[in-house]
Coordinates of C-alpha atoms in Angstrom, one line a residue:
Chain A
M1 CA 0.5 0.3 0.0
T2 CA 3.0 2.2 0.3
D3 CA 4.4 4.2 -2.7
G4 CA 6.8 1.3 -3.0
D5 CA 4.1 -0.2 -5.3
V6 CA 3.9 2.5 -8.1
L7 CA 6.3 0.2 -10.0
P8 CA 5.0 -2.4 -11.6
A9 CA 6.2 -5.7 -10.2
E10 CA 8.2 -6.7 -12.7
E11 CA 10.3 -3.7 -12.7
R12 CA 10.7 -4.1 -9.0
A13 CA 11.7 -7.5 -9.3
H14 CA 14.1 -7.4 -12.1
G15 CA 15.3 -3.8 -12.1
D16 CA 14.2 -3.8 -15.9
E17 CA 14.8 -0.7 -16.9
G18 CA 13.9 -1.2 -20.6
A19 CA 10.0 -0.2 -19.7
L20 CA 11.3 2.9 -17.9
V21 CA 13.4 3.8 -20.6
A22 CA 10.4 3.5 -23.5
R23 CA 8.4 5.2 -20.8
A24 CA 10.4 8.6 -20.6
Q25 CA 10.7 8.3 -24.7
A26 CA 7.3 8.4 -24.5
G27 CA 7.7 11.7 -22.7
D28 CA 7.0 10.6 -19.5
P29 CA 8.7 12.8 -16.6
R30 CA 8.0 10.4 -14.0
A31 CA 9.8 7.7 -15.9
F32 CA 12.8 9.9 -16.6
G33 CA 12.8 11.3 -12.9
E34 CA 13.1 7.2 -12.0
L35 CA 16.0 6.9 -14.3
Y36 CA 17.7 10.1 -12.5
Q37 CA 17.1 8.6 -9.2
R38 CA 18.8 5.5 -9.8
H39 CA 21.6 7.2 -11.2
V40 CA 22.3 10.6 -10.2
D41 CA 24.4 9.0 -7.3
R42 CA 26.5 7.5 -9.4
V43 CA 27.1 9.8 -12.2
Y44 CA 27.7 12.5 -9.0
S45 CA 30.0 10.3 -7.6
Y46 CA 32.2 9.8 -10.7
I47 CA 32.1 13.4 -11.5
A48 CA 33.1 14.5 -8.0
F49 CA 36.2 11.7 -8.0
R50 CA 37.3 13.4 -10.9
V51 CA 37.0 17.0 -10.7
R52 CA 37.2 17.5 -6.9
D53 CA 35.0 20.2 -6.5
T54 CA 31.4 20.0 -5.3
A55 CA 30.0 23.3 -7.5
V56 CA 31.9 22.0 -10.2
A57 CA 30.7 18.8 -9.6
E58 CA 27.0 20.0 -9.4
D59 CA 26.9 21.7 -13.0
L60 CA 28.4 19.2 -14.5
T61 CA 26.1 16.1 -12.8
Q62 CA 23.0 18.6 -14.3
E63 CA 24.9 19.0 -17.7
V64 CA 24.6 15.5 -17.9
F65 CA 21.1 14.8 -17.2
L66 CA 20.0 17.6 -19.5
H67 CA 22.2 15.9 -22.1
A68 CA 20.8 12.4 -21.6
L69 CA 17.1 14.2 -21.8
K70 CA 18.0 15.4 -24.9
A71 CA 19.7 12.6 -26.6
L72 CA 17.0 10.1 -24.6
G73 CA 15.3 9.8 -28.1
G74 CA 18.5 8.4 -29.8
F75 CA 19.2 5.7 -27.0
S76 CA 18.6 2.2 -27.6
F77 CA 18.7 0.2 -24.6
R78 CA 20.6 -3.0 -24.5
G79 CA 20.0 -4.2 -21.0
A80 CA 21.1 -1.5 -18.4
V81 CA 20.9 2.6 -18.7
A82 CA 24.1 2.9 -16.0
P83 CA 27.0 2.5 -19.1
W84 CA 24.8 5.2 -20.8
F85 CA 24.7 7.5 -18.3
M86 CA 28.5 7.0 -16.8
S87 CA 29.5 7.6 -20.9
I88 CA 27.8 11.2 -21.0
A89 CA 29.7 11.7 -17.6
R90 CA 33.1 10.6 -18.7
N91 CA 32.5 13.1 -21.7
A92 CA 31.3 15.5 -19.7
V93 CA 34.6 15.6 -17.6
V94 CA 36.7 14.8 -20.7
D95 CA 34.9 18.3 -22.1
H96 CA 35.4 19.9 -18.7
W97 CA 39.1 19.7 -18.6
R98 CA 39.5 20.3 -22.0
R99 CA 37.8 24.0 -21.6
R100 CA 40.0 24.6 -18.9
S101 CA 43.1 23.6 -20.9
R102 CA 44.8 22.1 -18.6
R103 CA 45.4 19.7 -15.8
P104 CA 44.9 20.7 -12.2
E105 CA 47.5 19.9 -10.6
D106 CA 47.9 23.6 -9.3
S107 CA 44.3 23.6 -8.3
L108 CA 44.4 20.9 -5.4
S109 CA 43.0 21.2 -2.1
S110 CA 45.8 22.3 0.5
L111 CA 44.5 19.3 2.7
E112 CA 48.4 18.0 3.7
S113 CA 48.4 14.4 4.5
D114 CA 52.1 13.5 3.4
T115 CA 52.8 12.3 7.4
D116 CA 50.4 9.4 6.6
E117 CA 52.0 6.8 5.1
E118 CA 50.9 3.7 2.8
E119 CA 50.8 1.3 5.4
S120 CA 47.9 3.0 7.4
F121 CA 46.1 4.1 4.5
L122 CA 45.6 0.4 3.8
D123 CA 44.7 -0.3 7.8
R124 CA 42.5 1.6 7.3
Q125 CA 40.0 -0.9 5.9
G126 CA 37.7 -1.3 9.3
I127 CA 36.8 2.2 9.7
T128 CA 33.3 2.4 8.3
E129 CA 32.7 -0.2 11.0
G130 CA 32.5 3.2 13.6
N131 CA 30.2 5.9 12.5
D132 CA 31.3 9.0 14.5
A133 CA 32.4 12.1 13.1
E134 CA 36.4 11.3 13.5
D135 CA 35.7 8.7 10.9
R136 CA 34.0 10.5 8.8
A137 CA 36.9 13.1 8.5
E138 CA 39.1 10.7 8.4
F139 CA 37.1 9.3 5.1
V140 CA 36.9 12.7 3.8
L141 CA 40.9 12.9 3.9
T142 CA 41.6 9.9 2.8
R143 CA 39.4 10.5 -0.6
E144 CA 41.1 13.8 -0.9
R145 CA 44.3 12.2 -0.7
V146 CA 43.2 9.2 -3.3
A147 CA 42.1 11.7 -5.4
R148 CA 45.5 13.8 -5.5
S149 CA 47.6 10.7 -6.2
A150 CA 45.2 9.7 -9.3
I151 CA 45.9 12.8 -10.8
H152 CA 49.1 11.3 -11.9
L153 CA 47.3 8.5 -13.5
T154 CA 46.4 7.9 -17.1
E155 CA 43.2 9.4 -17.6
L156 CA 42.0 6.1 -19.1
Q157 CA 43.2 4.6 -15.3
Q158 CA 41.7 7.3 -13.8
Q159 CA 38.5 6.5 -15.5
V160 CA 38.2 3.1 -14.6
L161 CA 39.1 3.5 -10.9
A162 CA 36.3 6.4 -10.7
L163 CA 33.6 4.0 -12.7
R164 CA 34.7 0.8 -10.9
F165 CA 35.0 2.4 -7.5
S166 CA 33.4 5.4 -7.1
S167 CA 30.5 4.8 -8.9
G168 CA 30.4 0.9 -8.8
L169 CA 29.9 -0.2 -12.2
S170 CA 30.9 -3.7 -12.9
V171 CA 33.4 -4.9 -15.2
K172 CA 31.4 -5.3 -17.9
E173 CA 29.4 -1.8 -17.2
T174 CA 32.6 0.1 -16.9
A175 CA 33.5 -1.5 -20.5
D176 CA 30.1 -0.4 -21.8
A177 CA 30.4 2.9 -20.7
M178 CA 34.1 3.4 -22.0
S179 CA 33.5 1.4 -25.3
R180 CA 36.3 -1.1 -24.6
S181 CA 36.5 -4.4 -23.9
E182 CA 35.9 -6.2 -20.7
G183 CA 39.7 -7.5 -21.1
A184 CA 40.8 -4.1 -21.5
V185 CA 39.0 -3.0 -18.7
K186 CA 40.4 -5.6 -16.1
N187 CA 44.2 -5.0 -17.6
L188 CA 43.5 -1.2 -17.0
Q189 CA 41.8 -1.6 -13.5
H190 CA 45.4 -3.6 -12.5
H191 CA 47.6 -1.0 -13.9
A192 CA 45.6 2.0 -12.3
L193 CA 45.6 0.2 -9.0
K194 CA 49.4 -0.6 -9.4
A195 CA 49.9 3.0 -9.8
L196 CA 47.8 4.4 -7.2
K197 CA 49.5 2.4 -4.9
R198 CA 52.7 3.5 -5.7
K199 CA 51.7 7.3 -6.0
L200 CA 50.2 6.8 -2.6
G201 CA 53.3 5.4 -1.1
E202 CA 55.4 8.3 -1.9
Chain B
M1 CA 49.5 3.3 -23.9
T2 CA 45.5 2.6 -24.8
N3 CA 47.0 -0.5 -26.8
A4 CA 49.0 -2.2 -24.0
F5 CA 45.4 -2.7 -22.7
E6 CA 43.5 -3.9 -25.7
G7 CA 45.9 -7.2 -25.5
P8 CA 45.0 -10.1 -23.7
V9 CA 44.2 -9.9 -20.0
E10 CA 47.2 -10.3 -18.2
P11 CA 46.9 -13.0 -15.3
L12 CA 47.3 -11.1 -12.5
A13 CA 44.7 -8.4 -13.9
E14 CA 42.2 -11.3 -14.2
S15 CA 42.6 -12.6 -10.9
I16 CA 42.3 -9.2 -9.1
S17 CA 38.8 -8.9 -11.0
Q18 CA 37.5 -12.1 -10.5
R19 CA 38.0 -11.3 -6.8
L20 CA 36.5 -8.1 -6.9
E21 CA 33.8 -9.5 -8.5
L22 CA 33.6 -12.7 -5.6
L23 CA 33.3 -9.4 -3.0
R24 CA 30.6 -7.9 -5.2
G25 CA 28.8 -11.6 -5.1
G26 CA 29.0 -10.8 -1.6
S27 CA 31.8 -13.2 -0.5
P28 CA 33.8 -12.2 2.5
L29 CA 37.0 -10.5 2.0
D30 CA 39.1 -13.3 4.2
V31 CA 37.6 -15.7 1.9
V32 CA 38.2 -13.9 -1.5
L33 CA 41.7 -13.5 -0.6
S34 CA 42.7 -16.9 0.5
G35 CA 45.4 -18.3 -1.4
A36 CA 45.8 -15.1 -3.3
D37 CA 49.4 -13.6 -4.1
P38 CA 50.7 -10.7 -2.0
E39 CA 50.3 -8.6 -4.8
T40 CA 46.7 -9.6 -5.9
A41 CA 46.3 -9.0 -2.2
E42 CA 47.6 -5.7 -2.1
H43 CA 45.1 -4.8 -5.3
V44 CA 42.1 -6.3 -4.1
A45 CA 42.6 -4.7 -0.5
L46 CA 43.4 -1.2 -2.1
A47 CA 40.2 -1.3 -4.2
V48 CA 37.8 -2.5 -1.2
D49 CA 39.4 0.6 0.2
L50 CA 38.6 2.9 -2.5
A51 CA 35.1 1.5 -3.3
R52 CA 34.2 2.3 0.3
I53 CA 35.7 5.9 0.4
L54 CA 35.5 7.0 -2.9
P55 CA 31.8 7.3 -3.2
Q56 CA 30.0 10.4 -2.5
Q57 CA 26.4 11.8 -2.5
P58 CA 25.1 14.6 -3.6
D59 CA 23.9 17.5 -1.4
P60 CA 19.8 16.4 -1.2
V61 CA 18.6 19.7 -2.0
F62 CA 20.7 19.8 -5.1
R63 CA 19.6 16.5 -6.1
A64 CA 16.0 16.8 -5.6
A65 CA 16.3 20.6 -7.1
L66 CA 17.6 19.1 -10.2
Q67 CA 14.9 16.2 -10.9
V68 CA 12.5 18.7 -10.3
R69 CA 14.1 20.7 -13.1
L70 CA 14.2 17.9 -15.4
Q71 CA 10.6 16.8 -15.1
T72 CA 9.3 20.1 -15.1
A73 CA 12.0 20.6 -19.0
M74 CA 9.9 17.5 -19.8
N75 CA 6.4 18.6 -18.9
A76 CA 6.5 21.6 -20.6
P77 CA 9.2 21.6 -23.2
S78 CA 8.1 24.3 -25.4
R79 CA 7.4 26.8 -22.7
R80 CA 10.7 26.1 -21.3
T81 CA 13.3 25.2 -23.5
F82 CA 16.5 23.1 -22.4
G83 CA 18.7 26.1 -22.6
A84 CA 16.2 28.4 -20.6
V85 CA 16.6 25.4 -17.8
M86 CA 19.9 25.9 -17.7
A87 CA 20.0 29.6 -17.8
T88 CA 18.0 29.6 -14.5
W89 CA 19.1 26.8 -12.9
V90 CA 18.9 28.1 -9.2
K91 CA 22.9 28.2 -8.4
R92 CA 23.3 26.1 -5.2
A93 CA 24.9 29.0 -2.8
T94 CA 22.3 28.3 0.2
P95 CA 22.9 24.8 0.9
R96 CA 26.7 25.1 0.3
L97 CA 26.8 27.8 3.0
A98 CA 25.1 25.5 5.6
G99 CA 28.5 23.9 6.8
A100 CA 29.7 27.0 7.4
I101 CA 27.4 28.2 9.2
L102 CA 27.2 25.3 11.4
A103 CA 31.3 25.9 11.7
V104 CA 31.2 29.1 13.3
G105 CA 28.1 28.1 15.5
L106 CA 26.2 30.2 17.0
V107 CA 28.1 33.7 16.0
A108 CA 26.0 33.2 13.3
G109 CA 23.0 33.4 15.0
S110 CA 22.4 36.8 15.1
A111 CA 22.7 36.5 11.6
A112 CA 20.2 34.1 11.1
V113 CA 18.0 35.7 13.5
A114 CA 18.1 38.8 11.3
A115 CA 17.7 37.1 8.3
A116 CA 14.8 35.1 9.6
G117 CA 12.2 37.4 7.9
S118 CA 14.2 38.1 4.4
L119 CA 12.7 37.4 1.4
P120 CA 14.5 35.9 -2.3
G121 CA 16.5 38.4 -3.4
D122 CA 17.4 40.0 -0.2
V123 CA 21.0 40.3 1.0
L124 CA 20.0 38.3 3.8
Y125 CA 18.2 35.6 2.1
P126 CA 21.6 33.1 1.7
V127 CA 21.5 33.6 5.2
K128 CA 18.4 32.3 6.4
R129 CA 18.3 28.9 3.7
A130 CA 21.5 28.6 4.7
S131 CA 20.7 28.4 8.8
E132 CA 17.4 26.5 7.6
E133 CA 19.6 23.4 6.0
A134 CA 22.2 23.4 9.1
R135 CA 19.4 22.8 11.5
A136 CA 18.3 20.1 8.7
L137 CA 21.3 18.3 10.0
M138 CA 20.8 18.1 13.1
I139 CA 17.5 16.7 13.5
R140 CA 18.1 12.6 14.1
D141 CA 14.7 11.1 13.5
S142 CA 13.0 10.9 10.0
A143 CA 9.5 12.0 11.2
G144 CA 11.0 14.8 12.6
R145 CA 13.1 15.6 9.1
V146 CA 9.8 15.1 7.1
H147 CA 8.1 17.4 9.0
Y148 CA 11.3 20.2 8.9
R149 CA 11.2 20.0 5.4
L150 CA 7.6 20.5 4.8
A151 CA 8.1 23.7 7.2
Q152 CA 10.6 25.1 5.1
A153 CA 8.6 24.5 2.1
D154 CA 5.8 26.4 3.6
E155 CA 7.9 29.1 4.6
R156 CA 9.1 28.9 0.7
L157 CA 5.1 29.3 0.1
D158 CA 5.3 32.3 2.4
E159 CA 7.7 33.9 0.8
I160 CA 6.1 33.7 -2.7
Q161 CA 3.4 35.3 -1.1
R162 CA 4.9 38.2 0.5
L163 CA 7.0 38.6 -2.9
I164 CA 3.4 38.5 -4.6
E165 CA 2.4 41.2 -2.0
R166 CA 5.5 43.3 -3.0
G167 CA 4.9 43.2 -6.7
V168 CA 7.9 41.4 -7.2
P169 CA 7.8 38.8 -10.3
I170 CA 7.7 35.5 -9.4
T171 CA 10.3 33.2 -10.7
P172 CA 10.8 29.7 -11.6
E173 CA 13.8 29.4 -8.9
V174 CA 11.3 30.5 -6.0
V175 CA 9.2 27.8 -6.8
D176 CA 12.1 24.9 -7.7
A177 CA 12.9 25.6 -4.0
L178 CA 9.5 24.7 -3.0
L179 CA 9.1 22.0 -5.2
A180 CA 12.5 20.6 -3.9
L181 CA 12.1 20.7 -0.5
R182 CA 8.9 18.8 -0.5
Q183 CA 10.8 16.2 -2.8
I184 CA 12.9 15.9 -0.1
A185 CA 10.2 15.4 2.3
L186 CA 8.4 12.6 0.0
D187 CA 11.9 10.8 -0.4
E188 CA 12.3 11.1 3.4
S189 CA 9.0 10.0 3.9
R190 CA 8.9 6.2 2.4
S191 CA 11.4 5.4 5.5
A192 CA 8.7 7.3 7.9
S193 CA 5.9 5.8 9.3
T194 CA 2.3 5.8 7.1
A195 CA 1.3 8.3 9.4
V196 CA 4.2 10.7 8.1
Q197 CA 3.6 9.6 4.6
K198 CA -0.2 11.0 4.9
D199 CA 1.3 14.3 6.3
V200 CA 3.3 14.5 2.9
E201 CA 0.3 13.3 0.7
D202 CA -2.3 16.0 3.0
W203 CA 0.3 18.7 2.7
S204 CA 0.7 18.5 -1.0
A205 CA -2.9 18.6 -1.5
S206 CA -3.5 21.3 0.9
R207 CA -0.5 23.2 -0.7
H208 CA -1.6 22.6 -4.2
D209 CA -4.8 24.3 -3.2
R210 CA -3.4 27.2 -2.0
L211 CA -0.8 27.5 -5.5
V212 CA -3.8 27.5 -7.2
A213 CA -5.8 30.0 -5.4
M214 CA -2.6 32.1 -5.5
A215 CA -2.6 31.7 -9.2
V216 CA -5.9 32.3 -9.6
R217 CA -5.4 36.0 -8.1
A218 CA -1.7 36.5 -9.7
D219 CA -0.7 38.2 -12.8
S220 CA -0.4 35.8 -15.9
A221 CA 3.4 35.3 -15.1
A222 CA 3.2 34.1 -12.3
S223 CA 0.0 32.5 -12.7
E224 CA 1.6 29.9 -14.8
I225 CA 4.2 29.3 -12.9
L226 CA 2.3 28.7 -9.7
L227 CA 0.0 26.3 -11.5
S228 CA 3.1 24.7 -13.1
A229 CA 4.1 24.0 -9.1
A230 CA 1.0 22.8 -8.5
G231 CA 0.8 20.6 -11.3
V232 CA 3.8 19.1 -10.1
L233 CA 2.8 18.8 -6.6
V234 CA -0.4 16.8 -7.6
T235 CA 1.4 14.7 -10.5
R236 CA 3.7 13.4 -7.6
F237 CA 1.4 13.2 -5.4
E238 CA -0.6 9.7 -6.0
A239 CA -2.8 7.0 -4.6
P240 CA -1.4 3.9 -3.9
M241 CA -2.0 1.0 -6.5
P242 CA -5.1 -1.2 -5.4
G243 CA -2.8 -4.1 -7.0
S244 CA -0.3 -4.8 -9.5
Q245 CA -2.3 -5.4 -12.4
Q246 CA -2.2 -2.7 -14.1
P247 CA -2.8 -3.0 -17.8
G248 CA -1.9 0.3 -19.8
R249 CA 0.2 1.4 -17.4
G250 CA 2.6 4.3 -18.9
V251 CA -0.1 5.0 -21.7
A252 CA -1.0 8.4 -20.4
P253 CA 1.1 10.0 -17.8
I254 CA -0.3 12.9 -16.4
R255 CA 1.1 16.3 -18.0
L256 CA -0.8 18.7 -15.9
S257 CA 1.9 21.3 -16.1
S258 CA 2.2 21.3 -19.7
A259 CA -1.9 21.2 -19.8
T260 CA -2.4 24.1 -17.6
P261 CA -2.8 27.0 -19.7
R262 CA -2.2 30.3 -19.3
G263 CA -5.1 32.7 -17.1
R264 CA -7.3 31.9 -14.5
A265 CA -9.9 31.0 -16.7
Q266 CA -8.3 28.1 -18.3
A267 CA -6.7 27.2 -15.1
T268 CA -10.3 26.3 -13.9
S269 CA -10.4 24.1 -16.8
S270 CA -7.3 22.2 -16.5
L271 CA -8.4 21.3 -13.1
S272 CA -11.5 19.5 -14.9
P273 CA -11.8 16.0 -14.3
T274 CA -11.7 15.3 -17.8
E275 CA -8.3 16.6 -18.8
T276 CA -7.3 14.3 -16.1
P277 CA -6.9 10.7 -16.2
P278 CA -8.7 8.9 -13.5
A279 CA -6.9 8.4 -10.4
H280 CA -7.2 4.5 -10.0
A281 CA -6.3 4.2 -13.8
S282 CA -3.0 5.6 -14.3
Q283 CA -2.1 8.2 -11.8
G284 CA -1.0 5.6 -9.4
A285 CA 0.1 3.0 -12.0
T286 CA 2.8 5.4 -13.6
A287 CA 3.9 7.3 -10.9
T288 CA 6.2 9.5 -10.4
G289 CA 10.0 8.5 -9.9
A290 CA 10.0 10.8 -7.2
G291 CA 11.9 8.9 -5.2
R292 CA 9.1 5.7 -5.5
T293 CA 11.9 3.5 -6.3
P294 CA 13.8 0.6 -4.7
T295 CA 16.5 3.0 -3.8
P296 CA 14.2 6.3 -2.8
T297 CA 16.1 8.3 -0.4
A298 CA 19.7 9.7 -0.9
T299 CA 20.9 7.7 1.3
A300 CA 19.8 4.2 0.4
A301 CA 20.8 5.5 -3.3
A302 CA 24.0 6.1 -1.8
A303 CA 24.0 2.8 -0.1
Q304 CA 23.8 1.3 -3.6
V305 CA 26.6 2.7 -4.7
T306 CA 28.9 2.2 -1.9
S307 CA 27.9 -1.3 -1.1
T308 CA 29.0 -2.7 -4.2
F309 CA 31.8 -4.4 -2.6
L310 CA 31.0 -4.2 1.1
P311 CA 28.3 -2.3 3.4
P312 CA 27.9 0.9 3.3
A313 CA 29.4 3.9 5.3
T314 CA 26.5 5.4 7.7
A315 CA 25.0 8.7 6.7
V316 CA 26.4 11.5 8.1
N317 CA 23.0 12.8 9.2
T318 CA 22.3 10.0 11.8
A319 CA 25.3 10.3 13.2
M320 CA 25.4 14.0 14.0
P321 CA 25.1 15.8 17.2
Q322 CA 21.8 16.9 18.3
P323 CA 21.9 20.5 19.0
P324 CA 19.4 22.2 19.8
V325 CA 16.4 22.9 16.6
E326 CA 14.5 25.9 15.9
L327 CA 12.4 26.1 12.9
T328 CA 10.6 29.3 12.3
P329 CA 7.1 27.1 11.5
G330 CA 5.2 27.7 8.2
P331 CA 2.0 29.3 8.6
G332 CA -0.1 25.8 8.1
D333 CA -3.0 28.7 7.6
D334 CA -5.4 26.6 5.2
S335 CA -7.7 29.2 5.6
R336 CA -6.4 30.9 2.2
I337 CA -7.4 28.0 0.0
D338 CA -9.9 28.7 -2.2
P339 CA -12.8 26.3 -1.4
V340 CA -14.0 26.1 -5.0
R341 CA -10.8 24.6 -5.9
A342 CA -10.3 22.6 -3.0
T343 CA -13.5 20.7 -4.5
A344 CA -12.0 20.7 -7.6
L345 CA -9.1 19.0 -6.3
A346 CA -11.4 17.0 -4.2
R347 CA -12.8 15.4 -7.0
Q348 CA -9.5 15.2 -9.5
T349 CA -6.6 14.0 -6.4
R350 CA -8.9 12.0 -4.2
T351 CA -11.1 9.7 -6.5
V352 CA -8.9 6.6 -5.5
P353 CA -9.8 3.6 -3.1
N354 CA -8.4 4.0 0.9
T355 CA -9.0 7.9 1.0
P356 CA -10.5 9.9 3.5
D357 CA -14.0 11.6 2.4
A358 CA -13.2 14.5 0.2
G359 CA -14.4 17.0 3.0
S360 CA -11.3 16.5 4.5
V361 CA -9.1 18.1 1.6
Q362 CA -10.7 21.4 2.8
N363 CA -8.8 21.1 5.9
P364 CA -6.1 18.8 5.8
A365 CA -4.8 18.3 9.0
P366 CA -1.3 20.4 9.0
P367 CA 1.5 18.0 9.4
T368 CA 3.1 18.0 12.4
L369 CA 6.1 20.4 12.7
P370 CA 9.3 19.7 14.3
P371 CA 8.9 19.5 18.4
P372 CA 10.4 23.3 19.2
P373 CA 13.9 22.6 20.7
A374 CA 14.0 22.7 24.6
E375 CA 16.6 25.5 24.5
P376 CA 16.6 27.5 20.8
T377 CA 19.1 29.8 21.6
S378 CA 21.7 28.3 24.2
G379 CA 24.9 26.8 23.1
G380 CA 24.9 23.3 21.2

């Protein structure tokens, strides 16, 4: 009886987004709103990791969904929507840096954590068990540190890291979002992790 | 560089991927890592960390406001082009200030007090919005958060009323703020009791009426904006589905705001049942994406992202300390509802199973506002 019942049972059960896409393409704003709800967090998370600026991330997130709205008619659903949204997000970030015309090494946050050591970073695995303010502060610091280290990775490596771990896509979804093979994503992921680990240790 | 990755999958890369896949499937880390060589284990452990710390959530106000924007743009593509939507996008300066105000604590209190009566466009208005957001962060229980958001939305409604009285043109931004807050309340209410959900429904119906009443008295430009917003309130507010058998679902989306013409004469006709599909046939069926999803709230949606590998981090606002919460309550003044409109609405929005008699729409119980804080002004 609650609002959760408004989706067709099959859509709820199987997460079938094909019907939602069809409805959105037919002009149903609520269907597109539903798609938005499902994917805005991963889109935002990808962008926020890549640009490290909340205001810019919000602007780009809006751009992504406005673009998606415009491009909706030409989108052909093939099993998942996430790769489509994420490919738009990927391009939005690329375009953003292109507009800026240079990489942001000098726009880094001044949050310094050079005293941290790689070991402590890896040891921090358990911190989600707690939920107090201190842990959250460490979260932000660590994310900041990862983001700064990730700048030194290649563009593709950064994309894979962000798609896989900031947005939580599967290897297949990541491959679709990047228009690459799954094997390529696996290799990129490996090299990205390796490079990031090295950077974090510096 | 790229080509190097298009070749065959390297054994280590494959091993890492497979183990991460196991984690996604729910296998515990120690099981997944058993038998792994040190390098694989290190990389998997790093990946696990990344999956935990990298996901970020957008600001909930931004999140809701963008959804409203997008759906409004779809509703009325002819009147408000995408370019116009982008050009008029509400800059989200206000929520961002919330943290700053929190940080300086009660020093900002005096500014907030001074800003309490400000209106959009006033110098102090951002302070008012920011202090509202700061307070929102401090409410622990979801029912309280729902009611707080509704009270905030009422505050926006009052501001609109006062802007009209001053003769200030109404902009879409002002209305979007109202809709965004209602959206947040709607999302939040999904994790609250049915009584709270009912509060949101009642609030939506009653404020829809009030917006329509305001629109009837406003000039045509403002009227259009207000009616559009009113349309959003009811298209989002639908009756629960009686069952899952809903043939023809999605065929007749309700597009009240695009069907809402200018001017008061037509405003009435846009509310007539002939232009609106019967509530039980399609309203409930094609109900909005307004958070009616398996992952309705920002927190839950974030959990979806975060939990790809591991359980999500605890939501921020559940762990906040609980300083005094003080809120300028909304008017809760239903007397301004035009009874004629309200009756029309009663027909339109309430012809659904399991709803109270239509008479209650005219005077729906205002949602319970957050309880006043014990010490509204003392240090937190």
